[in-house]
PDB file of C-alpha atoms in Angstrom:
ATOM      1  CA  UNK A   1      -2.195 -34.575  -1.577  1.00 61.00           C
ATOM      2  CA  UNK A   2      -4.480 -32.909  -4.207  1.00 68.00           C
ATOM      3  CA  UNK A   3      -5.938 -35.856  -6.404  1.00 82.00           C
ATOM      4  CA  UNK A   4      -5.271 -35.995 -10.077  1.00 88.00           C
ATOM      5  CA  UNK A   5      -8.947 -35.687 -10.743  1.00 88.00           C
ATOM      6  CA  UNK A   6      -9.288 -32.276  -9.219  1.00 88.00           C
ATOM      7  CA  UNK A   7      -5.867 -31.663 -10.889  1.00 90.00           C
ATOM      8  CA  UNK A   8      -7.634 -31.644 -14.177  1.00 92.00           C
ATOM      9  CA  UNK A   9     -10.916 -29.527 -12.870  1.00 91.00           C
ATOM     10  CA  UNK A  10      -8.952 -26.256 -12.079  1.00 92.00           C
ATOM     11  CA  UNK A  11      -6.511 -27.108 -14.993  1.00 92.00           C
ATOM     12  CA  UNK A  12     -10.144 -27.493 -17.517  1.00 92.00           C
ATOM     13  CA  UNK A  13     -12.042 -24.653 -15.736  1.00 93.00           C
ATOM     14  CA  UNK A  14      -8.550 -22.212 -16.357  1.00 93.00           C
ATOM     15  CA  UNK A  15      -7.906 -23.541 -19.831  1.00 91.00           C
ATOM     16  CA  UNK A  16     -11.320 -22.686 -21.747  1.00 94.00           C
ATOM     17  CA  UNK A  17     -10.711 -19.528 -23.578  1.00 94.00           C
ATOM     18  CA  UNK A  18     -13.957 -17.830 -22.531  1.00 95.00           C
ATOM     19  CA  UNK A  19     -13.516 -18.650 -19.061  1.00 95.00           C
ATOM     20  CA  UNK A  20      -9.543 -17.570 -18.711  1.00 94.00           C
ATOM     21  CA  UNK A  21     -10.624 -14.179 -20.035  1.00 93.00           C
ATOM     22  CA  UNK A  22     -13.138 -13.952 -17.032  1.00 95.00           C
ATOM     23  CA  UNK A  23     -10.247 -14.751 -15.094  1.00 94.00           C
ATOM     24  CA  UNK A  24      -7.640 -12.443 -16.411  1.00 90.00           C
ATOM     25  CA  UNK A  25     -10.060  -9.540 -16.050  1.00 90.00           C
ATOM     26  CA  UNK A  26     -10.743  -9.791 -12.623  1.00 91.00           C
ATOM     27  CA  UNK A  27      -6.862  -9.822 -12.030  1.00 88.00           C
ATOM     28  CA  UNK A  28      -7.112  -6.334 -11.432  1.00 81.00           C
ATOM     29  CA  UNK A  29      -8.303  -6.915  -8.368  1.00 80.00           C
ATOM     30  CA  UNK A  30     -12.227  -5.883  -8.748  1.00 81.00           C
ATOM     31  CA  UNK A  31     -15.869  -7.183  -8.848  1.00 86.00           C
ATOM     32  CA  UNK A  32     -17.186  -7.876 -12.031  1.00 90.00           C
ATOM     33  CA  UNK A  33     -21.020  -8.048 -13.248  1.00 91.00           C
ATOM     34  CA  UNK A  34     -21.606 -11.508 -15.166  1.00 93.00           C
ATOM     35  CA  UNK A  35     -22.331  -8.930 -18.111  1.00 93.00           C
ATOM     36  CA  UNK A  36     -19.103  -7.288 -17.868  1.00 92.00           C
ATOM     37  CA  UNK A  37     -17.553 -10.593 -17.843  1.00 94.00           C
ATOM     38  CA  UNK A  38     -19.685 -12.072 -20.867  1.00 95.00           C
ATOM     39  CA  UNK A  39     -18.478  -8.965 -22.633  1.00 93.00           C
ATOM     40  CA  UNK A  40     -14.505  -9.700 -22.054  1.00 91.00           C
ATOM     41  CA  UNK A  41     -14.863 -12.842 -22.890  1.00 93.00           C
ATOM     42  CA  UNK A  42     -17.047 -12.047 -26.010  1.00 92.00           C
ATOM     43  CA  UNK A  43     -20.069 -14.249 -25.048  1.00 94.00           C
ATOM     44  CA  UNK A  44     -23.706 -13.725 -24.044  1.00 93.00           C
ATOM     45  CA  UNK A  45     -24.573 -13.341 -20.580  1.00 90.00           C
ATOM     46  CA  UNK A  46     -25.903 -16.595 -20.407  1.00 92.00           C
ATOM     47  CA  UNK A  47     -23.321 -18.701 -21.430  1.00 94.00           C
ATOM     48  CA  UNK A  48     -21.168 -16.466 -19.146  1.00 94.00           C
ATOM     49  CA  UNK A  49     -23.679 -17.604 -16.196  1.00 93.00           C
ATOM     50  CA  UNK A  50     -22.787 -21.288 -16.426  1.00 95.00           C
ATOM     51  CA  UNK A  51     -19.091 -20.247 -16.909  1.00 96.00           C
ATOM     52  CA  UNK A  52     -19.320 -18.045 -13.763  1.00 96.00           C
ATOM     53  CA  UNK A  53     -21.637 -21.074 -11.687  1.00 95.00           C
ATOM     54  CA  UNK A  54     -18.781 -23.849 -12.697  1.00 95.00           C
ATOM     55  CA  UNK A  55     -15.925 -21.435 -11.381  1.00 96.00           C
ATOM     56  CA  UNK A  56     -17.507 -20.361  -7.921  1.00 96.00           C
ATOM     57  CA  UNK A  57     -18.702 -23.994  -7.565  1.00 94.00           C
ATOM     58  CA  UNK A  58     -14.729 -25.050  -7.881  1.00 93.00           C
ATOM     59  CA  UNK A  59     -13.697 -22.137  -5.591  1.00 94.00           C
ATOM     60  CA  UNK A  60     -12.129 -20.014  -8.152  1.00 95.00           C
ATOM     61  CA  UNK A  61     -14.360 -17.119  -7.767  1.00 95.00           C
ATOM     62  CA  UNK A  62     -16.260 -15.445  -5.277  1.00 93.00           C
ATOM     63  CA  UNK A  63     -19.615 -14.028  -5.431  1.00 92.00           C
ATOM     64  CA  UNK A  64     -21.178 -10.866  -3.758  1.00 87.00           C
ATOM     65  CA  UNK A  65     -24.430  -8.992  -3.856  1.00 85.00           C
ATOM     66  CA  UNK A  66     -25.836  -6.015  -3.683  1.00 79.00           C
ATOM     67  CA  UNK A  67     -29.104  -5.216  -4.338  1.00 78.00           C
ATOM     68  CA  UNK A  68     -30.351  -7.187  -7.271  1.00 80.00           C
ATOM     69  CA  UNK A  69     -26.698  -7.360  -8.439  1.00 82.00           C
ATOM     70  CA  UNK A  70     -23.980  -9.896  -8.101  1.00 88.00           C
ATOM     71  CA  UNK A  71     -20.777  -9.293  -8.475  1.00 90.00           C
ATOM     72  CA  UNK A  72     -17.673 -12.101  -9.126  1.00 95.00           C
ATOM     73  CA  UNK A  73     -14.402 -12.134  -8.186  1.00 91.00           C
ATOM     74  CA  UNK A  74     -11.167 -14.310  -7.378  1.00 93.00           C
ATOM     75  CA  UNK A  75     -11.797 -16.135  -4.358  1.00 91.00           C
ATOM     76  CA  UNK A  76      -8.196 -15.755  -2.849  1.00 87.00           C
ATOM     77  CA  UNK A  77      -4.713 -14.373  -3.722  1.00 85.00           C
ATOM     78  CA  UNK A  78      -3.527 -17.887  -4.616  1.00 88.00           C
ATOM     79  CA  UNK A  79      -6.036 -17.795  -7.211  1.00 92.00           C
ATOM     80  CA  UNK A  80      -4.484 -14.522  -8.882  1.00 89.00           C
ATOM     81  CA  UNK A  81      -0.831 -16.078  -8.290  1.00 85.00           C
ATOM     82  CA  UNK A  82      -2.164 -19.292 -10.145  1.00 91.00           C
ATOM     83  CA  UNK A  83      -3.034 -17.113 -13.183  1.00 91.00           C
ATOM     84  CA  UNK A  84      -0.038 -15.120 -12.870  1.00 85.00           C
ATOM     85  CA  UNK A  85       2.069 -18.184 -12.998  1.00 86.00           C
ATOM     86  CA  UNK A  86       0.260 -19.556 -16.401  1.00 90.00           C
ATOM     87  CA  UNK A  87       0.584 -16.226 -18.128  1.00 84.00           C
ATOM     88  CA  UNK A  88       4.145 -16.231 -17.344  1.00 80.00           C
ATOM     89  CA  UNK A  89       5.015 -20.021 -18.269  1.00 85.00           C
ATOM     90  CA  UNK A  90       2.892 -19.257 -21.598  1.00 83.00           C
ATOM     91  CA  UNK A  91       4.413 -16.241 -22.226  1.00 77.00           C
ATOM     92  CA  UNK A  92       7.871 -18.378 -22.110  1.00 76.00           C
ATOM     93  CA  UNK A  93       6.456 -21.048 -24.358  1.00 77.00           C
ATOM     94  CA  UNK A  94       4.889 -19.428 -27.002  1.00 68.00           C
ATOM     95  CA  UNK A  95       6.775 -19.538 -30.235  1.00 66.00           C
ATOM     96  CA  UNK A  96       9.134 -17.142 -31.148  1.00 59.00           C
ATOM     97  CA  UNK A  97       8.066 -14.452 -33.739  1.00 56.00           C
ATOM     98  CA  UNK A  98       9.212 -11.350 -35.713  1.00 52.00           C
ATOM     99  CA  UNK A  99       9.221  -8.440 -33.346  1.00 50.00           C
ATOM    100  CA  UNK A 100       6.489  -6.650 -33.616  1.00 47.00           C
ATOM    101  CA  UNK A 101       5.979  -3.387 -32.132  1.00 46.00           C
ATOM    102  CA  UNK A 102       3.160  -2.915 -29.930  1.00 42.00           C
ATOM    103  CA  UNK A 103       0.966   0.024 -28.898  1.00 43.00           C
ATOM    104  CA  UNK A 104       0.831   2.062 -26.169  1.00 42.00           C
ATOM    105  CA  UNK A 105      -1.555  -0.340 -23.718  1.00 53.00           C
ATOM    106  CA  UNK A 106       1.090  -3.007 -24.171  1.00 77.00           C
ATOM    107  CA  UNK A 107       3.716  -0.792 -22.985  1.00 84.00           C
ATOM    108  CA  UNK A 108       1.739   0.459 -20.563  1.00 85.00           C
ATOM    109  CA  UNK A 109       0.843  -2.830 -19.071  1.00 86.00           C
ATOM    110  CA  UNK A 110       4.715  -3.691 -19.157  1.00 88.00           C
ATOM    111  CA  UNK A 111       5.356  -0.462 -16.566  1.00 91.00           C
ATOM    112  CA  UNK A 112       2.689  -0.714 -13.874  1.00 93.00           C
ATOM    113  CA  UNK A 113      -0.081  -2.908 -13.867  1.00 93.00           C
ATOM    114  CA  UNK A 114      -1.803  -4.174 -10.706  1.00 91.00           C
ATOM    115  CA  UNK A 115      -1.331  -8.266 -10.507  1.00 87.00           C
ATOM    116  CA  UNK A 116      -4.774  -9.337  -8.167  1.00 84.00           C
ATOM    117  CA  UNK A 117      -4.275  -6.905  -4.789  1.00 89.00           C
ATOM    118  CA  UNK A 118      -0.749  -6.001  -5.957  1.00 92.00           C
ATOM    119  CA  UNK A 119       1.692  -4.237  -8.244  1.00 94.00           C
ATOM    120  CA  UNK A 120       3.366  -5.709 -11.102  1.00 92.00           C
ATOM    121  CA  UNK A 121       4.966  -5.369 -14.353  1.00 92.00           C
ATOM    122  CA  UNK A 122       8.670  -2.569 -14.435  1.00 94.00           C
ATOM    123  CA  UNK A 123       7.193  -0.540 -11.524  1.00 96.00           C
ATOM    124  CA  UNK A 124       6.167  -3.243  -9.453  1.00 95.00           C
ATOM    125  CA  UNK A 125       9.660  -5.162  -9.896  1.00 94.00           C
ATOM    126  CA  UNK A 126      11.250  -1.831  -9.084  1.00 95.00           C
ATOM    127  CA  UNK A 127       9.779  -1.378  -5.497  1.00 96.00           C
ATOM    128  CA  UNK A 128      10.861  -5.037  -4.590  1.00 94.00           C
ATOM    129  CA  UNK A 129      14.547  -4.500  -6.152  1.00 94.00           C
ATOM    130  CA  UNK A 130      14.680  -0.671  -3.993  1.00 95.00           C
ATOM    131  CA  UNK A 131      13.297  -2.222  -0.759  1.00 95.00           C
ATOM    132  CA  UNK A 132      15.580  -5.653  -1.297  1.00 94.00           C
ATOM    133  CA  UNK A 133      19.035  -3.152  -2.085  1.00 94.00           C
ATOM    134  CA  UNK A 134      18.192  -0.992   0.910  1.00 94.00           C
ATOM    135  CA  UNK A 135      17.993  -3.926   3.277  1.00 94.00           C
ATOM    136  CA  UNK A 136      14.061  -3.432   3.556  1.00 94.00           C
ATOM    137  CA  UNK A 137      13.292  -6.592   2.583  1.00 93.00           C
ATOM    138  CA  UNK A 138      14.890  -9.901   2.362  1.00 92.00           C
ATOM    139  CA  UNK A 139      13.833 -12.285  -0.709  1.00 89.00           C
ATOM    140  CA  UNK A 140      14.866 -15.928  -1.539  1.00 84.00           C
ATOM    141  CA  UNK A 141      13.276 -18.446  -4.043  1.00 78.00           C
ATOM    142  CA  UNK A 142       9.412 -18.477  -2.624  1.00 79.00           C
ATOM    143  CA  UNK A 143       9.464 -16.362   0.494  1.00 85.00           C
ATOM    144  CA  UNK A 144      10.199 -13.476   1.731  1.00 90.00           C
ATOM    145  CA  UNK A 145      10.717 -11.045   4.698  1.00 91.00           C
ATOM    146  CA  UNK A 146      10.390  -7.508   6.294  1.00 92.00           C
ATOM    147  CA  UNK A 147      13.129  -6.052   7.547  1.00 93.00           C
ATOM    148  CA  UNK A 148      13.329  -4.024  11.180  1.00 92.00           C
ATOM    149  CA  UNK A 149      13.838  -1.051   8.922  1.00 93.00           C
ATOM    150  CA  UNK A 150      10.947  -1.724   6.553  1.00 92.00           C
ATOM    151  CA  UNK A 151       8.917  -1.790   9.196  1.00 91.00           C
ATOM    152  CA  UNK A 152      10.170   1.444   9.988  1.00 93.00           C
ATOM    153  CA  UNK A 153      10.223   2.765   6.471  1.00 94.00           C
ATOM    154  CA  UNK A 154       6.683   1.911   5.659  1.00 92.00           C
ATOM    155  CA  UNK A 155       5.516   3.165   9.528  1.00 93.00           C
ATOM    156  CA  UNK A 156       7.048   6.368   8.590  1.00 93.00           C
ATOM    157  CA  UNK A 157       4.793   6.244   5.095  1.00 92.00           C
ATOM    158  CA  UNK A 158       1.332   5.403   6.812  1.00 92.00           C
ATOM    159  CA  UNK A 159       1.591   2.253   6.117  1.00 88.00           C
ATOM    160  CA  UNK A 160       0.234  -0.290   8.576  1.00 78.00           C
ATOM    161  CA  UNK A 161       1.223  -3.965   8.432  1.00 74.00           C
ATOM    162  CA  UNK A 162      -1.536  -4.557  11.176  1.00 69.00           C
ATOM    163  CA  UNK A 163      -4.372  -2.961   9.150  1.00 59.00           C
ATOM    164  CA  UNK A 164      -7.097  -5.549   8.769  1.00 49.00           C
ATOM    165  CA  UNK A 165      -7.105  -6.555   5.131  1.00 50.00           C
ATOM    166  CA  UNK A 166     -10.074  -9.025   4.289  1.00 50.00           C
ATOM    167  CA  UNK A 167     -13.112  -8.271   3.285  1.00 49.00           C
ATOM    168  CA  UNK A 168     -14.765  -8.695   6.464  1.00 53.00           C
ATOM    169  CA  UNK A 169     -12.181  -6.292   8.189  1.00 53.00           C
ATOM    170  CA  UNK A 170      -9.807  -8.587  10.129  1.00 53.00           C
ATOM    171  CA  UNK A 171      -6.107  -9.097   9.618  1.00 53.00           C
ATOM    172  CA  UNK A 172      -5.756 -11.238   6.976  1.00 57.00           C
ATOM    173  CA  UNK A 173      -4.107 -14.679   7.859  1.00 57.00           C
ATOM    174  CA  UNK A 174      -1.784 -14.919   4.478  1.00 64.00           C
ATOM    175  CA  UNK A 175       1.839 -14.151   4.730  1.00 78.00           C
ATOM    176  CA  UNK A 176       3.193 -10.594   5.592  1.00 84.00           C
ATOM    177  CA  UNK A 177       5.680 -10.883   2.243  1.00 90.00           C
ATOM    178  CA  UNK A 178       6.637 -13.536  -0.341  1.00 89.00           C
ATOM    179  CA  UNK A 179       8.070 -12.973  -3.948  1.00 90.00           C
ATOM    180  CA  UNK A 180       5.606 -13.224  -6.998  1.00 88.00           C
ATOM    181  CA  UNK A 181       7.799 -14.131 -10.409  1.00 83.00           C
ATOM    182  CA  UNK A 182       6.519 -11.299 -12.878  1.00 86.00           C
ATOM    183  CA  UNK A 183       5.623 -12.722 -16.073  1.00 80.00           C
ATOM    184  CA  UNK A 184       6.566  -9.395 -17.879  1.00 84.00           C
ATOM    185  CA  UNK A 185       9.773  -8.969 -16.621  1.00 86.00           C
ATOM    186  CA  UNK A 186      10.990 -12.191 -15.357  1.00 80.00           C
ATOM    187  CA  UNK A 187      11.892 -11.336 -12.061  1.00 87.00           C
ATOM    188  CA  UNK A 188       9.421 -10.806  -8.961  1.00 89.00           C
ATOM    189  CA  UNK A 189       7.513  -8.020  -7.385  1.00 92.00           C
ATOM    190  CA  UNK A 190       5.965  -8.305  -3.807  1.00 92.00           C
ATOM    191  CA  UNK A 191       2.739  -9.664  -3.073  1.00 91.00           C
ATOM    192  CA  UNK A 192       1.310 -10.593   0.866  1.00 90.00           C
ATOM    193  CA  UNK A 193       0.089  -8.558   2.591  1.00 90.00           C
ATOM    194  CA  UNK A 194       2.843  -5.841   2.088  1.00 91.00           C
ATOM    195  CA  UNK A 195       2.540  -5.914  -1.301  1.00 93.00           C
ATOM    196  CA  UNK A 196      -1.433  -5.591  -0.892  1.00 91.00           C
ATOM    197  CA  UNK A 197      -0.972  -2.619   1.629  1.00 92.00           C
ATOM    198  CA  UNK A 198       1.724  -0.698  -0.781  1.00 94.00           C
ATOM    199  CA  UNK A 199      -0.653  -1.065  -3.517  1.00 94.00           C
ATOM    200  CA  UNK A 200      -4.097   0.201  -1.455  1.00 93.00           C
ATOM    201  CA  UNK A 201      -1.696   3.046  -0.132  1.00 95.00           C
ATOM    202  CA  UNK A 202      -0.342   4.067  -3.824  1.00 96.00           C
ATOM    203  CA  UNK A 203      -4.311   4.427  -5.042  1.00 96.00           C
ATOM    204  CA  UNK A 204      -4.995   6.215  -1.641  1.00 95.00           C
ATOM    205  CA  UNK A 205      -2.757   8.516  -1.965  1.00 96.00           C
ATOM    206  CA  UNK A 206      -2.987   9.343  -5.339  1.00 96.00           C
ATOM    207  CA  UNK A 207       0.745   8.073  -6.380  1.00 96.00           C
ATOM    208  CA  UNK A 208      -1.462   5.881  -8.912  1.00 96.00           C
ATOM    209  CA  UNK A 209      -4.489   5.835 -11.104  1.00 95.00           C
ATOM    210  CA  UNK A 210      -6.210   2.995 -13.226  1.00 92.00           C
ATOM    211  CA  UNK A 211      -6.375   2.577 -16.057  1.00 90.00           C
ATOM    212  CA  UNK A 212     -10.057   2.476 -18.082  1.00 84.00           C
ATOM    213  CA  UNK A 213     -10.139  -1.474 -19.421  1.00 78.00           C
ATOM    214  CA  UNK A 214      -7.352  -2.796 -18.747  1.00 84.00           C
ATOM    215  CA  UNK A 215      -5.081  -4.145 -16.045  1.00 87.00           C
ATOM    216  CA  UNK A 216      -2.497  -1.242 -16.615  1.00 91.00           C
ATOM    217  CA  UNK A 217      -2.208   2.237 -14.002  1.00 94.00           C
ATOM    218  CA  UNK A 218      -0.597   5.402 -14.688  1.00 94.00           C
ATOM    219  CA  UNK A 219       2.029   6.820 -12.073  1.00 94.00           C
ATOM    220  CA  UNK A 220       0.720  10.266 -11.244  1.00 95.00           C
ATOM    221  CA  UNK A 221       3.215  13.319 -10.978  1.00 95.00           C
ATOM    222  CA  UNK A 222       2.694  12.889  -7.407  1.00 96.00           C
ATOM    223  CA  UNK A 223       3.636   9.143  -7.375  1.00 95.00           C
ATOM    224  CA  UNK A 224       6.782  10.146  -9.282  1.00 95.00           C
ATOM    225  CA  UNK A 225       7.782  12.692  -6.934  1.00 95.00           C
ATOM    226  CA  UNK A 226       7.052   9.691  -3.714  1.00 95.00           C
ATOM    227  CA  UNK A 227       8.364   6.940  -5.336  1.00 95.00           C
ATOM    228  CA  UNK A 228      11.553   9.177  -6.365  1.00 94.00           C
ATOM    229  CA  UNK A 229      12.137  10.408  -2.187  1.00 94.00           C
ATOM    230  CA  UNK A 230      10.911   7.202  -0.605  1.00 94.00           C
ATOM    231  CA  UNK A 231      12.366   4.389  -2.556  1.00 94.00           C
ATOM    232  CA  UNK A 232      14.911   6.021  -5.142  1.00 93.00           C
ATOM    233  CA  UNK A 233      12.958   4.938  -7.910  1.00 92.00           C
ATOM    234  CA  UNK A 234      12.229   6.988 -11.859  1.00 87.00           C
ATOM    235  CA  UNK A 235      10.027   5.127 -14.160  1.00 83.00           C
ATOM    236  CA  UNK A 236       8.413   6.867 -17.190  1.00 67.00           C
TER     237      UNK A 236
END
C-alpha cells in the first residue's frame, strides 16, 4: 500500500509548474540536458539542477552520462502514463471557454504525437481502433492483448515482439499490450511493448518524422502509403 506521505511527494514534485514542464518535455521519449530543460521550463540552469536532483531522487527521472554531459529522462513507462493521465483529467477539468482556434502545432499535436515510447493523439488512436476491428488486438478497460494474427501481421511487417527493448538490451519485462486513454481524443492508443515496437519501427522506417520542439511527428508520404496497405488507415 503506497503511504499517503509519498502520495503527496510525486503529487508535489508533478504539480510545480517548472518541474511539470521538465516532465512534459521529456514525454517525447528523449534525453534532455538540464539546460534544455531549464529552458522549457523558463528557468536558469541552476534552479533547474535542484528541480532535476529532487525528481531522480523520487524516481521520476533517470540520469545518463556521457562524457562531461548528463542527460535526464523518465525513469519508466509508468512515469509517462502518470503524466498522460494528469494531462488528460486536466484537460477534462479545465473550465469551459469560447472556442478559440488554434495554430497549426496544436493541430498537429492532435494527429500524431509520440506519448513517452509510443504513439498518440488521431493517428495513434487510429492504429489501436484498425488492429482492434481486424481482430489484431483485443482491448478491455486496462489491458489488452495480441491476437494469433497480430502476431502474424506485425511478423510479416518486421516487427519483432521478442526484440530486446531496455536500455541495456534485454526484453523488457512490462506487458506485451495494454490500452493508454488518450487525453486528446478520449479514447486509447496502444502502449507496451507493442506499442513501443510500432512506434521504433514507424521512425525506422521512415513512415514518421519528429517534429523540431515539440511532442508532435509528421506522417511521411511513405507512412501514408504503409499505414494505408497495412492497417487501412488515411489521416491528413
Amino acid at each position: 500500500m503506497v503511504s499517503t506521505a509519498m502520495f503527496a511527494e510525486i503529487a508535489t514534485l508533478a504539480g510545480d509548474p517548472a518541474r511539470a514542464a521538465m516532465l512534459n518535455a521529456l514525454m517525447d521519449g528523449r534525453a534532455l540536458t538540464a539546460t534544455e530543460l531549464a529552458s522549457v521550463a523558463g528557468i536558469t540552469p541552476q534552479t533547474a539542477s535542484g528541480h532535476l536532483n529532487r525528481m531522480t531522487t523520487a524516481g521520476l527521472l533517470a540520469v545518463e552520462k556521457q562524457g562531461r554531459h548528463r542527460y535526464h529522462r523518465l525513469a519508466a513507462p509508468t512515469i509517462a502514463q502518470m503524466v498522460e493521465s494528469i494531462m488528460q483529467v486536466a484537460s477534462t477539468l479545465q473550465p469551459q471557454r469560447k472556442r478559440v482556434a488554434t495554430g497549426p502545432r496544436d493541430a498537429a499535436l492532435r494527429t500524431a504525437r509520440t506519448c513517452y515510447d509510443h504513439l498518440a493523439g488521431q493517428l495513434g488512436v487510429a492504429l489501436a481502433d484498425a488492429l482492434v476491428d481486424a481482430g489484431h488486438a483485443e482491448l478491455d478497460g486496462d489491458v489488452g492483448a495480441i491476437t494469433e494474427s497480430g502476431v502474424k501481421l506485425f511478423s510479416s511487417l518486421g516487427i519483432d515482439l521478442d526484440r530486446p527493448t531496455d536500455r541495456g538490451g534485454r526484453r523488457s519485462a512490462r506487458v506485451l499490450c495494454r490500452p493508454c486513454l488518450d487525453w486528446s481524443e478520449r479514447r486509447p492508443h496502444l502502449a507496451g511493448r507493442i506499442g513501443a515496437a510500432l512506434c521504433t519501427h514507424a521512425f525506422e522506417h521512415n513512415w514518421i518524422r519528429r517534429v523540431d520542439g515539440t511532442r508532435a511527428v509528421s506522417i511521411t508520404p511513405r507512412g501514408q502509403q504503409a499505414l494505408r496497405s497495412s492497417f487501412g488507415i488515411t489521416l491528413p
